Amino acid sequence: MKKRILTGDRPTGKLHLGHYVGSLVNRVRLQGEYDMYIMIADVQALTDNFETPEKVRINVKELLLDYLSVGIDPERVTIFVQSLIPEIAELTVFFSNLVTVAQLQRNPTVKQEIADKGHIFKNGNVTFGFLGYPVSQSADILFCKAELVPVGEDQLPMIEQAREIAKRFNRLYGEVFPEPEAMLGDVSRLMGLDGRKMSKSFNNAIYLSDSAEEVTKKIMAAKTDDKEGITFDMKTRPEISNLIRYYQIATGKEVEEIEKEFAGETSFKVFKEALADALNKFLDPIRQKRETFAKNEGLLDKILRSGSARAKEVAEDTMAEVRKAMKIDY
Ligand code: TRP
């Protein structure tokens, strides 16, 4: 039996190159090897976008298009929408008895997010829903008894929370859940065009769905330095090194190979033109796939419906066990 993996994303924006190297490539690589579930976490997205549900709605489709365009195969992966599995909400309620408010307030990722989202949680005045999203995320992971959860480092406290809930549940009510483990990617964080972490909120990202013109414009305007040559050294030349990493992603070449290719090149402009070209060559098939799928609304709908139906069946089985264990199987 293949091991079950669950991972997911909040549908709040299009995916970029950082997502690609940080998680999408891995998912494509692992999709045959594992029984993989990918959740479009619309309920979680609403915890900090409850005032703009249309934004979440639009991005459910965009996220699905991003998945399909990079080669995630809905025949082999169960892609589903969180809100279509009400059992997850039900499980969240039962799990919420097993977690203290203090525990949630200590969660470093949630703490940081509350601080970052001052516009919505004024003066740290956080909602019950947002503070509790790690409980809901534990239900995301445990409803299908996932054993492995591929995530970035910032999500480690969520996996820890899920493990603690699983342990507590099993001890109180009997063995139902596995203790899920995080599966950390090996890539260091990809920086954006301005040297900060690549992120939608910094407006420094290259999106998988950017047009060739947009990519070229962004690369030509990217930060460089006042040194000479195209050489990789993250410490002393972070901007150029970062652009070399983009080139690496686009071409699959090693850093040394790239340095050699541009040895003696004194013009950043020449390098940037080559980079924009390489990125566009790399993104072209992804764009084409995206375009083909985008035209087929019916197919997109079918993919989400059938993935969610599959996930719901698993959820119903788990809930039957949960209800029995909790003595509420009336
Ligand atoms: N919190 C994750 C993020 O912001 C998204 C997510 C929701 C998730 N549910 C999940 C990730 C379950 C892994 C497992 O990226």
Coordinates of C-alpha atoms and ligand atoms in Angstrom, one line a residue:
M1 CA 0.0 0.0 0.0
K2 CA 1.2 3.4 -0.9
K3 CA 1.7 5.9 2.0
R4 CA -0.8 8.7 2.1
I5 CA 0.4 12.3 1.7
L6 CA -1.7 15.4 2.2
T7 CA -0.7 18.9 1.4
G8 CA -2.5 22.1 0.5
D9 CA -2.5 25.8 -0.3
R10 CA -4.7 28.7 0.6
P11 CA -6.3 30.0 -2.6
T12 CA -5.4 33.6 -2.2
G13 CA -3.3 34.3 -5.3
K14 CA -1.5 32.7 -8.2
L15 CA 1.5 30.6 -7.6
H16 CA 5.0 31.8 -8.5
L17 CA 8.5 30.5 -9.1
G18 CA 9.1 30.2 -5.4
H19 CA 6.1 27.8 -5.0
Y20 CA 7.4 25.9 -8.1
V21 CA 10.8 25.1 -6.6
G22 CA 9.5 24.9 -3.0
S23 CA 6.7 22.5 -3.5
L24 CA 5.2 22.0 -6.9
V25 CA 8.1 20.1 -8.4
N26 CA 8.2 17.8 -5.4
R27 CA 4.5 17.1 -5.8
V28 CA 4.9 16.2 -9.4
R29 CA 7.8 14.0 -8.6
L30 CA 6.0 12.2 -5.7
Q31 CA 2.6 11.8 -7.3
G32 CA 3.2 8.3 -8.6
E33 CA 5.0 7.0 -5.5
Y34 CA 2.4 8.1 -2.9
D35 CA -1.3 8.2 -2.5
M36 CA -1.4 12.0 -2.7
Y37 CA -4.1 14.4 -1.6
I38 CA -3.9 18.1 -2.4
M39 CA -6.3 20.4 -0.7
I40 CA -7.4 23.8 -1.9
A41 CA -7.8 25.3 1.5
D42 CA -10.6 27.8 0.9
V43 CA -12.0 27.6 4.5
Q44 CA -8.6 28.4 5.8
A45 CA -8.1 31.2 3.3
L46 CA -11.3 32.7 4.6
T47 CA -9.9 33.0 8.1
D48 CA -8.0 36.1 7.0
N49 CA -10.0 36.9 3.9
F50 CA -13.5 36.7 5.3
E51 CA -14.3 40.2 4.1
T52 CA -13.4 39.3 0.5
P53 CA -14.8 35.9 -0.3
E54 CA -14.9 36.6 -4.0
K55 CA -11.1 36.8 -3.9
V56 CA -11.0 33.3 -2.5
R57 CA -13.5 32.1 -5.0
I58 CA -11.5 33.3 -8.0
N59 CA -8.3 31.8 -6.7
V60 CA -9.7 28.3 -6.2
K61 CA -9.8 28.1 -10.0
E62 CA -6.4 29.8 -10.4
L63 CA -4.8 27.4 -8.0
L64 CA -6.3 24.4 -9.8
L65 CA -5.0 25.8 -13.1
D66 CA -1.5 26.3 -11.5
Y67 CA -1.5 22.6 -10.4
L68 CA -2.6 21.3 -13.7
S69 CA -0.3 23.4 -15.8
V70 CA 2.8 22.2 -13.9
G71 CA 1.8 18.6 -14.4
I72 CA 0.0 17.5 -11.3
D73 CA -2.2 14.7 -12.6
P74 CA -5.8 14.5 -11.3
E75 CA -5.9 10.8 -12.3
R76 CA -3.2 10.1 -9.8
V77 CA -3.7 12.8 -7.2
T78 CA -6.9 13.6 -5.3
I79 CA -7.3 17.3 -5.7
F80 CA -10.2 18.6 -3.6
V81 CA -11.8 21.7 -2.1
Q82 CA -11.8 22.0 1.7
S83 CA -15.3 23.5 2.0
L84 CA -16.8 20.5 0.1
I85 CA -15.7 18.2 2.9
P86 CA -17.9 19.4 5.8
E87 CA -16.5 16.5 7.9
I88 CA -13.3 18.5 8.2
A89 CA -15.3 21.3 10.0
E90 CA -17.0 18.7 12.1
L91 CA -13.7 17.1 13.1
T92 CA -12.3 20.6 13.9
V93 CA -15.1 21.0 16.5
F94 CA -14.2 17.7 18.2
F95 CA -10.4 18.5 18.0
S96 CA -11.0 21.9 19.6
N97 CA -11.6 20.3 22.9
L98 CA -8.1 18.8 22.8
V99 CA -6.2 22.1 22.4
T100 CA -5.9 25.0 24.9
V101 CA -6.1 28.7 23.9
A102 CA -2.7 29.2 25.4
Q103 CA -1.3 26.5 23.1
L104 CA -2.7 28.3 20.1
Q105 CA -1.4 31.7 21.3
R106 CA 2.1 30.2 21.5
N107 CA 2.1 28.9 18.0
P108 CA 5.0 30.9 16.4
T109 CA 3.6 30.9 12.9
V110 CA 0.2 32.1 14.0
K111 CA 1.8 34.7 16.2
Q112 CA 3.8 36.1 13.3
E113 CA 0.8 36.1 11.0
I114 CA -1.3 38.0 13.6
A115 CA 1.5 40.6 13.8
D116 CA 1.8 40.8 10.0
K117 CA -2.0 41.2 9.5
G118 CA -2.5 44.2 11.6
H119 CA -4.8 45.6 8.9
I120 CA -7.3 42.9 9.7
F121 CA -6.6 42.0 13.3
K122 CA -6.3 45.5 14.7
N123 CA -3.9 45.8 17.6
G124 CA -3.5 42.0 17.7
N125 CA -7.2 41.6 18.2
V126 CA -7.4 38.2 16.5
T127 CA -10.6 36.3 15.6
F128 CA -11.5 32.9 17.1
G129 CA -11.4 31.5 13.6
F130 CA -7.9 32.6 12.8
L131 CA -6.4 31.7 16.2
G132 CA -7.9 28.3 15.8
Y133 CA -6.8 27.5 12.2
P134 CA -4.1 25.2 13.4
V135 CA -6.9 23.0 14.8
S136 CA -8.7 23.1 11.5
Q137 CA -5.4 22.3 9.7
S138 CA -5.0 19.3 12.0
A139 CA -8.4 18.1 10.8
D140 CA -7.2 18.7 7.2
I141 CA -4.4 16.4 7.8
L142 CA -6.0 13.8 9.9
F143 CA -9.4 13.3 8.2
C144 CA -7.7 11.2 5.6
K145 CA -5.1 9.8 8.1
A146 CA -2.2 11.3 6.1
E147 CA 1.2 10.0 7.3
L148 CA 3.3 12.6 5.5
V149 CA 2.8 16.3 5.0
P150 CA 5.2 18.0 2.6
V151 CA 5.5 21.6 3.8
G152 CA 7.8 24.6 4.2
E153 CA 9.5 25.3 7.5
D154 CA 6.9 27.8 8.6
Q155 CA 4.4 25.0 8.7
L156 CA 6.2 22.8 11.2
P157 CA 4.3 24.2 14.2
M158 CA 1.1 23.1 12.4
I159 CA 2.3 19.5 11.9
E160 CA 3.4 19.5 15.6
Q161 CA -0.1 20.6 16.5
A162 CA -1.6 17.8 14.4
R163 CA 0.6 15.2 16.1
E164 CA -0.3 16.4 19.6
I165 CA -4.0 16.3 18.7
A166 CA -3.7 12.8 17.2
K167 CA -1.9 11.6 20.3
R168 CA -4.4 13.1 22.7
F169 CA -7.3 11.8 20.7
N170 CA -5.9 8.3 20.6
R171 CA -5.1 8.3 24.3
L172 CA -8.6 9.5 25.3
Y173 CA -10.8 7.7 22.9
G174 CA -8.8 4.9 21.4
E175 CA -6.4 4.5 18.4
V176 CA -7.9 6.2 15.4
F177 CA -5.2 8.5 13.9
P178 CA -1.6 8.1 12.8
E179 CA 0.9 10.7 14.0
P180 CA 1.7 12.6 10.8
E181 CA 5.2 13.7 9.9
A182 CA 6.4 16.7 8.1
M183 CA 8.3 16.2 4.9
L184 CA 10.6 19.2 4.4
G185 CA 11.7 20.2 0.9
D186 CA 15.5 20.6 0.5
V187 CA 15.4 23.9 -1.4
S188 CA 16.2 27.1 0.4
R189 CA 13.8 29.9 0.0
L190 CA 13.7 31.6 -3.3
M191 CA 14.2 35.4 -3.2
G192 CA 12.1 37.8 -5.1
L193 CA 13.2 40.4 -7.7
D194 CA 14.1 42.9 -4.9
G195 CA 16.1 40.5 -2.7
R196 CA 13.3 39.9 -0.2
K197 CA 11.5 36.6 0.1
M198 CA 9.5 35.9 -3.1
S199 CA 6.0 36.8 -2.1
K200 CA 2.8 38.1 -3.5
S201 CA 2.6 40.7 -0.8
F202 CA 6.0 42.2 -1.7
N203 CA 5.1 42.5 -5.4
N204 CA 8.5 40.9 -6.3
A205 CA 7.4 37.6 -7.8
I206 CA 7.5 35.9 -11.1
Y207 CA 4.2 34.1 -11.6
L208 CA 3.8 30.8 -13.5
S209 CA 1.1 32.6 -15.4
D210 CA 3.0 35.8 -16.2
S211 CA 3.1 36.6 -19.9
A212 CA 6.5 36.6 -21.7
E213 CA 6.4 40.4 -21.8
E214 CA 5.7 40.6 -18.1
V215 CA 8.6 38.2 -17.3
T216 CA 11.0 40.1 -19.5
K217 CA 10.0 43.4 -18.0
K218 CA 10.4 42.1 -14.5
I219 CA 13.8 40.6 -15.2
M220 CA 15.2 43.7 -16.9
A221 CA 14.2 45.7 -13.9
A222 CA 15.6 43.3 -11.3
K223 CA 18.1 44.6 -8.8
T224 CA 21.8 43.9 -9.5
D225 CA 24.9 45.2 -7.8
D226 CA 27.9 47.5 -8.6
K227 CA 30.3 44.6 -8.9
E228 CA 31.4 43.0 -12.2
G229 CA 30.6 39.7 -13.8
I230 CA 28.1 36.9 -13.4
T231 CA 29.3 35.0 -10.3
F232 CA 27.5 33.2 -7.6
D233 CA 28.0 34.1 -4.0
M234 CA 24.8 34.5 -1.9
K235 CA 26.7 36.4 0.9
T236 CA 28.5 39.1 -1.1
R237 CA 26.3 39.1 -4.2
P238 CA 22.8 38.2 -3.2
E239 CA 21.1 39.9 -6.2
I240 CA 23.1 38.4 -9.0
S241 CA 23.2 35.0 -7.2
N242 CA 19.5 35.0 -7.0
L243 CA 19.2 35.7 -10.7
I244 CA 21.6 32.9 -11.3
R245 CA 19.3 30.7 -9.3
Y246 CA 16.4 31.7 -11.6
Y247 CA 18.6 30.7 -14.6
Q248 CA 19.3 27.4 -12.9
I249 CA 15.6 26.7 -12.4
A250 CA 14.8 27.6 -16.0
T251 CA 17.6 25.6 -17.6
G252 CA 18.4 22.9 -15.1
K253 CA 22.1 23.8 -15.4
E254 CA 24.6 23.8 -12.5
V255 CA 25.9 27.1 -11.1
E256 CA 29.4 26.4 -12.3
E257 CA 28.1 25.8 -15.8
I258 CA 26.3 29.1 -15.7
E259 CA 29.3 31.0 -14.4
K260 CA 31.3 29.5 -17.2
E261 CA 28.7 30.3 -19.8
F262 CA 28.9 34.0 -18.8
A263 CA 32.6 34.2 -18.0
G264 CA 34.0 37.5 -19.0
E265 CA 30.5 39.0 -19.6
T266 CA 30.5 42.5 -18.1
S267 CA 27.0 43.5 -19.1
F268 CA 24.2 42.6 -16.7
K269 CA 21.8 43.5 -19.5
V270 CA 23.2 40.7 -21.7
F271 CA 22.8 38.2 -18.8
K272 CA 19.3 39.5 -18.0
E273 CA 18.2 39.1 -21.7
A274 CA 19.5 35.5 -21.7
L275 CA 17.7 34.9 -18.4
A276 CA 14.4 36.3 -19.5
D277 CA 14.7 34.2 -22.6
A278 CA 15.4 31.0 -20.6
L279 CA 12.6 31.7 -18.2
N280 CA 10.2 32.2 -21.0
K281 CA 11.3 29.0 -22.7
F282 CA 10.8 27.2 -19.4
L283 CA 7.4 28.8 -18.7
D284 CA 6.0 28.4 -22.3
P285 CA 4.8 24.8 -22.0
I286 CA 3.3 25.7 -18.5
R287 CA 1.5 28.7 -20.0
Q288 CA 0.2 26.6 -22.9
K289 CA -1.2 23.9 -20.7
R290 CA -2.8 26.5 -18.5
E291 CA -4.4 28.1 -21.5
T292 CA -5.8 24.8 -22.7
F293 CA -7.3 23.9 -19.3
A294 CA -8.6 27.4 -18.7
K295 CA -10.7 27.1 -21.8
N296 CA -12.3 23.9 -20.5
E297 CA -14.4 25.0 -17.6
G298 CA -16.4 21.8 -17.6
L299 CA -13.3 19.7 -17.2
L300 CA -12.0 21.9 -14.3
D301 CA -15.3 21.5 -12.6
K302 CA -15.3 17.7 -13.1
I303 CA -11.8 17.4 -11.6
L304 CA -12.8 19.3 -8.5
R305 CA -16.0 17.4 -8.1
S306 CA -14.5 14.0 -8.5
G307 CA -11.5 14.7 -6.3
S308 CA -13.8 16.1 -3.6
A309 CA -16.1 13.1 -3.9
R310 CA -13.2 10.8 -3.3
A311 CA -12.0 12.8 -0.4
K312 CA -15.5 12.9 1.1
E313 CA -15.8 9.1 1.1
V314 CA -12.5 8.9 3.0
A315 CA -13.8 11.6 5.4
E316 CA -17.1 9.7 6.0
D317 CA -15.2 6.5 6.9
T318 CA -13.0 8.4 9.3
M319 CA -15.9 10.2 10.9
A320 CA -17.7 6.9 11.5
E321 CA -14.6 5.7 13.5
V322 CA -14.4 9.0 15.3
R323 CA -18.1 9.0 16.3
K324 CA -17.8 5.5 17.6
A325 CA -14.6 6.2 19.5
M326 CA -16.3 9.3 21.0
K327 CA -19.5 7.5 21.9
I328 CA -21.6 9.7 19.7
D329 CA -22.5 7.1 17.1
Y330 CA -26.2 7.3 17.9
Ligands
TRP1 N1 -1.4 26.5 6.0 C1 -0.9 26.1 4.7 C2 -0.2 27.3 4.0 O1 -0.5 28.4 4.4 C3 -2.0 25.6 3.8 C4 -2.7 24.4 4.3 C5 -4.0 24.3 4.7 C6 -2.1 23.1 4.5 N2 -4.2 23.0 5.1 C7 -3.1 22.3 5.0 C8 -0.8 22.6 4.3 C9 -2.8 21.0 5.3 C10 -0.5 21.3 4.6 C11 -1.5 20.5 5.1 O2 0.6 27.2 3.1

